[in-house]
């Protein structure tokens, strides 16, 4: 999985309707007011990660954190208010369609891959994996292919199969972890929210990101064992404990009986 870049979008919110706090006896309950639950500020981000890499001595050669970009633009305020005069530049979210996604992938994602990808993997095919959301561009998008050619890298865009369980590493803990870290900052403005998300992404531990990809492999094994369905619980293999003991595997092995069961189910589906 070292040559697969996972990309996806996620909304990050400035706060939640309900929050849990652990307080001492003498502490007052914190309060935070908003106009309504429907007016909580939020920003959508495009995120790209790959599996981290280490050298033989255990030094990180590639963090796997390719980039995260907010879908926002700066526009002048149309009216004055008590907080700012008319014409003040404000940060506003933009609607994400296929054209916007194409621009972000060409202007942000491809340069980030080009600048961060390890030199010792030169010539290796890099796959960008995405789901089938409507704003996503197609693998044969002409403008994207021209941009890829200019990078000098063998980059190919692949789609997740339709009606298949979600196998994007970003949804297997990374996004939730990043959101929980951002919640601790309690941002007051969209600028604070964006700054907080970017900082938490930059400071995200490489070892945690590596565990996400092992969780992905564990889910793949469970999908094989459930005839391609998603009626399973995400398995826990005590990755942190194994890591502390130096026993964390680089890849998980699919049991022979799971492989045989998957082949049997596949044969039954072909007969139907």
PDB file of C-alpha atoms in Angstrom, residues 85-232:
ATOM      1  CA  UNK A  85     -16.718  47.852   7.682  1.00  0.00           C
ATOM      2  CA  UNK A  86     -18.044  47.175   4.202  1.00  0.00           C
ATOM      3  CA  UNK A  87     -15.398  45.769   1.867  1.00  0.00           C
ATOM      4  CA  UNK A  88     -13.463  43.862   4.550  1.00  0.00           C
ATOM      5  CA  UNK A  89     -12.119  40.603   3.139  1.00  0.00           C
ATOM      6  CA  UNK A  90     -13.947  37.594   4.588  1.00  0.00           C
ATOM      7  CA  UNK A  91     -13.284  33.866   4.368  1.00  0.00           C
ATOM      8  CA  UNK A  92     -16.195  32.045   2.755  1.00  0.00           C
ATOM      9  CA  UNK A  93     -16.709  28.407   1.863  1.00  0.00           C
ATOM     10  CA  UNK A  94     -17.090  27.607  -1.815  1.00  0.00           C
ATOM     11  CA  UNK A  95     -19.368  25.050  -3.409  1.00  0.00           C
ATOM     12  CA  UNK A  96     -17.396  22.011  -4.524  1.00  0.00           C
ATOM     13  CA  UNK A  97     -18.194  20.816  -8.035  1.00  0.00           C
ATOM     14  CA  UNK A  98     -16.155  18.944 -10.612  1.00  0.00           C
ATOM     15  CA  UNK A  99     -14.441  22.075 -11.909  1.00  0.00           C
ATOM     16  CA  UNK A 100     -13.372  23.126  -8.398  1.00  0.00           C
ATOM     17  CA  UNK A 101     -12.152  19.601  -7.646  1.00  0.00           C
ATOM     18  CA  UNK A 102     -10.151  19.544 -10.874  1.00  0.00           C
ATOM     19  CA  UNK A 103      -8.489  22.845  -9.993  1.00  0.00           C
ATOM     20  CA  UNK A 104      -7.575  21.686  -6.482  1.00  0.00           C
ATOM     21  CA  UNK A 105      -6.131  18.411  -7.729  1.00  0.00           C
ATOM     22  CA  UNK A 106      -4.083  20.078 -10.462  1.00  0.00           C
ATOM     23  CA  UNK A 107      -2.952  23.144  -8.508  1.00  0.00           C
ATOM     24  CA  UNK A 108      -2.540  21.597  -5.048  1.00  0.00           C
ATOM     25  CA  UNK A 109      -2.519  17.793  -5.005  1.00  0.00           C
ATOM     26  CA  UNK A 110      -0.172  17.055  -7.911  1.00  0.00           C
ATOM     27  CA  UNK A 111       2.511  19.599  -6.840  1.00  0.00           C
ATOM     28  CA  UNK A 112       2.318  18.244  -3.267  1.00  0.00           C
ATOM     29  CA  UNK A 113       2.887  14.668  -4.464  1.00  0.00           C
ATOM     30  CA  UNK A 114       5.715  15.807  -6.717  1.00  0.00           C
ATOM     31  CA  UNK A 115       7.502  17.658  -3.914  1.00  0.00           C
ATOM     32  CA  UNK A 116       7.001  15.135  -1.109  1.00  0.00           C
ATOM     33  CA  UNK A 117       7.284  11.739  -2.815  1.00  0.00           C
ATOM     34  CA  UNK A 118      10.526   9.893  -1.896  1.00  0.00           C
ATOM     35  CA  UNK A 119      13.267  10.105  -4.507  1.00  0.00           C
ATOM     36  CA  UNK A 120      14.179   6.433  -4.100  1.00  0.00           C
ATOM     37  CA  UNK A 121      10.712   5.497  -5.432  1.00  0.00           C
ATOM     38  CA  UNK A 122      11.277   7.284  -8.742  1.00  0.00           C
ATOM     39  CA  UNK A 123       9.640   5.454 -11.625  1.00  0.00           C
ATOM     40  CA  UNK A 124       7.093   3.712  -9.429  1.00  0.00           C
ATOM     41  CA  UNK A 125       3.420   4.056 -10.371  1.00  0.00           C
ATOM     42  CA  UNK A 126       1.500   6.234  -7.908  1.00  0.00           C
ATOM     43  CA  UNK A 127      -2.223   5.546  -7.639  1.00  0.00           C
ATOM     44  CA  UNK A 128      -4.600   8.255  -6.396  1.00  0.00           C
ATOM     45  CA  UNK A 129      -7.630   6.478  -4.923  1.00  0.00           C
ATOM     46  CA  UNK A 130     -11.001   8.246  -4.617  1.00  0.00           C
ATOM     47  CA  UNK A 131     -14.628   7.281  -4.148  1.00  0.00           C
ATOM     48  CA  UNK A 132     -17.437   7.852  -6.643  1.00  0.00           C
ATOM     49  CA  UNK A 133     -18.743  11.174  -5.346  1.00  0.00           C
ATOM     50  CA  UNK A 134     -20.234  13.313  -8.122  1.00  0.00           C
ATOM     51  CA  UNK A 135     -17.716  16.194  -7.821  1.00  0.00           C
ATOM     52  CA  UNK A 136     -14.782  13.842  -8.389  1.00  0.00           C
ATOM     53  CA  UNK A 137     -13.158  13.928 -11.809  1.00  0.00           C
ATOM     54  CA  UNK A 138     -12.926  10.804 -13.947  1.00  0.00           C
ATOM     55  CA  UNK A 139      -9.661   8.866 -14.364  1.00  0.00           C
ATOM     56  CA  UNK A 140      -9.479   9.862 -18.035  1.00  0.00           C
ATOM     57  CA  UNK A 141     -10.059  13.577 -17.434  1.00  0.00           C
ATOM     58  CA  UNK A 142      -8.068  15.327 -20.225  1.00  0.00           C
ATOM     59  CA  UNK A 143      -6.926  18.355 -18.198  1.00  0.00           C
ATOM     60  CA  UNK A 144      -5.796  16.162 -15.310  1.00  0.00           C
ATOM     61  CA  UNK A 145      -3.854  13.839 -17.628  1.00  0.00           C
ATOM     62  CA  UNK A 146      -2.041  16.810 -19.190  1.00  0.00           C
ATOM     63  CA  UNK A 147      -1.132  18.082 -15.718  1.00  0.00           C
ATOM     64  CA  UNK A 148       0.126  14.637 -14.672  1.00  0.00           C
ATOM     65  CA  UNK A 149       2.341  14.444 -17.760  1.00  0.00           C
ATOM     66  CA  UNK A 150       4.004  17.727 -16.814  1.00  0.00           C
ATOM     67  CA  UNK A 151       5.059  16.305 -13.420  1.00  0.00           C
ATOM     68  CA  UNK A 152       7.202  13.591 -14.975  1.00  0.00           C
ATOM     69  CA  UNK A 153       5.644  11.027 -12.616  1.00  0.00           C
ATOM     70  CA  UNK A 154       3.524   7.976 -13.406  1.00  0.00           C
ATOM     71  CA  UNK A 155       0.362   9.039 -11.549  1.00  0.00           C
ATOM     72  CA  UNK A 156      -2.929   7.277 -12.195  1.00  0.00           C
ATOM     73  CA  UNK A 157      -6.356   8.098 -10.814  1.00  0.00           C
ATOM     74  CA  UNK A 158      -8.463   5.117  -9.743  1.00  0.00           C
ATOM     75  CA  UNK A 159     -12.083   4.911  -8.573  1.00  0.00           C
ATOM     76  CA  UNK A 160     -13.418   2.818  -5.745  1.00  0.00           C
ATOM     77  CA  UNK A 161     -15.745   0.153  -7.200  1.00  0.00           C
ATOM     78  CA  UNK A 162     -19.395   1.184  -7.132  1.00  0.00           C
ATOM     79  CA  UNK A 163     -21.576  -0.213  -4.318  1.00  0.00           C
ATOM     80  CA  UNK A 164     -18.541  -1.507  -2.459  1.00  0.00           C
ATOM     81  CA  UNK A 165     -17.645  -1.084   1.233  1.00  0.00           C
ATOM     82  CA  UNK A 166     -15.679   2.065   1.951  1.00  0.00           C
ATOM     83  CA  UNK A 167     -11.961   1.289   1.794  1.00  0.00           C
ATOM     84  CA  UNK A 168     -10.595   4.793   2.136  1.00  0.00           C
ATOM     85  CA  UNK A 169      -8.003   5.042   4.883  1.00  0.00           C
ATOM     86  CA  UNK A 170      -9.095   8.570   5.769  1.00  0.00           C
ATOM     87  CA  UNK A 171     -12.447   7.287   7.018  1.00  0.00           C
ATOM     88  CA  UNK A 172     -10.869   4.619   9.228  1.00  0.00           C
ATOM     89  CA  UNK A 173      -9.966   6.865  12.120  1.00  0.00           C
ATOM     90  CA  UNK A 174      -7.860   9.614  10.555  1.00  0.00           C
ATOM     91  CA  UNK A 175     -10.675  12.110  10.005  1.00  0.00           C
ATOM     92  CA  UNK A 176     -12.271  11.430  13.401  1.00  0.00           C
ATOM     93  CA  UNK A 177      -8.928  11.795  15.132  1.00  0.00           C
ATOM     94  CA  UNK A 178      -8.229  15.073  13.350  1.00  0.00           C
ATOM     95  CA  UNK A 179     -11.692  16.415  14.194  1.00  0.00           C
ATOM     96  CA  UNK A 180     -11.327  15.541  17.888  1.00  0.00           C
ATOM     97  CA  UNK A 181      -7.963  17.302  18.046  1.00  0.00           C
ATOM     98  CA  UNK A 182      -9.462  20.365  16.365  1.00  0.00           C
ATOM     99  CA  UNK A 183     -12.390  20.395  18.827  1.00  0.00           C
ATOM    100  CA  UNK A 184      -9.914  20.927  21.682  1.00  0.00           C
ATOM    101  CA  UNK A 185      -8.925  24.288  20.150  1.00  0.00           C
ATOM    102  CA  UNK A 186     -12.449  25.785  20.335  1.00  0.00           C
ATOM    103  CA  UNK A 187     -12.061  28.047  17.273  1.00  0.00           C
ATOM    104  CA  UNK A 188     -14.080  31.277  17.194  1.00  0.00           C
ATOM    105  CA  UNK A 189     -13.758  32.148  13.506  1.00  0.00           C
ATOM    106  CA  UNK A 190     -13.382  30.269  10.249  1.00  0.00           C
ATOM    107  CA  UNK A 191      -9.787  31.484  10.074  1.00  0.00           C
ATOM    108  CA  UNK A 192      -9.142  29.941  13.505  1.00  0.00           C
ATOM    109  CA  UNK A 193     -10.786  26.710  12.377  1.00  0.00           C
ATOM    110  CA  UNK A 194      -8.672  26.516   9.202  1.00  0.00           C
ATOM    111  CA  UNK A 195      -5.486  27.318  11.100  1.00  0.00           C
ATOM    112  CA  UNK A 196      -6.281  24.688  13.720  1.00  0.00           C
ATOM    113  CA  UNK A 197      -6.997  21.949  11.171  1.00  0.00           C
ATOM    114  CA  UNK A 198      -3.789  22.718   9.264  1.00  0.00           C
ATOM    115  CA  UNK A 199      -1.746  22.652  12.474  1.00  0.00           C
ATOM    116  CA  UNK A 200      -3.255  19.390  13.683  1.00  0.00           C
ATOM    117  CA  UNK A 201      -2.640  17.816  10.279  1.00  0.00           C
ATOM    118  CA  UNK A 202       0.996  18.931  10.368  1.00  0.00           C
ATOM    119  CA  UNK A 203       1.464  17.636  13.925  1.00  0.00           C
ATOM    120  CA  UNK A 204      -0.358  14.340  13.401  1.00  0.00           C
ATOM    121  CA  UNK A 205       1.865  11.475  14.493  1.00  0.00           C
ATOM    122  CA  UNK A 206       3.330   9.409  11.676  1.00  0.00           C
ATOM    123  CA  UNK A 207       2.958   6.202  13.669  1.00  0.00           C
ATOM    124  CA  UNK A 208      -0.782   6.785  14.062  1.00  0.00           C
ATOM    125  CA  UNK A 209      -1.145   7.241  10.318  1.00  0.00           C
ATOM    126  CA  UNK A 210       0.705   3.977   9.706  1.00  0.00           C
ATOM    127  CA  UNK A 211      -1.722   2.179  12.019  1.00  0.00           C
ATOM    128  CA  UNK A 212      -4.626   3.470   9.927  1.00  0.00           C
ATOM    129  CA  UNK A 213      -3.332   1.521   6.938  1.00  0.00           C
ATOM    130  CA  UNK A 214      -3.042  -1.658   9.011  1.00  0.00           C
ATOM    131  CA  UNK A 215      -6.662  -1.123  10.095  1.00  0.00           C
ATOM    132  CA  UNK A 216      -7.528  -0.832   6.409  1.00  0.00           C
ATOM    133  CA  UNK A 217      -5.858  -4.187   5.706  1.00  0.00           C
ATOM    134  CA  UNK A 218      -7.777  -5.747   8.612  1.00  0.00           C
ATOM    135  CA  UNK A 219     -11.042  -4.426   7.145  1.00  0.00           C
ATOM    136  CA  UNK A 220     -10.159  -5.866   3.751  1.00  0.00           C
ATOM    137  CA  UNK A 221      -9.736  -9.296   5.343  1.00  0.00           C
ATOM    138  CA  UNK A 222     -13.123  -8.951   7.062  1.00  0.00           C
ATOM    139  CA  UNK A 223     -14.766  -7.932   3.776  1.00  0.00           C
ATOM    140  CA  UNK A 224     -13.373 -11.045   2.117  1.00  0.00           C
ATOM    141  CA  UNK A 225     -14.749 -13.106   4.994  1.00  0.00           C
ATOM    142  CA  UNK A 226     -18.210 -11.510   4.676  1.00  0.00           C
ATOM    143  CA  UNK A 227     -18.749 -12.125   0.949  1.00  0.00           C
ATOM    144  CA  UNK A 228     -17.864  -8.553   0.033  1.00  0.00           C
ATOM    145  CA  UNK A 229     -20.331  -7.025   2.482  1.00  0.00           C
ATOM    146  CA  UNK A 230     -19.887  -4.484   5.241  1.00  0.00           C
ATOM    147  CA  UNK A 231     -21.685  -6.368   8.016  1.00  0.00           C
ATOM    148  CA  UNK A 232     -18.617  -6.584  10.225  1.00  0.00           C
TER     149      UNK A 232
END
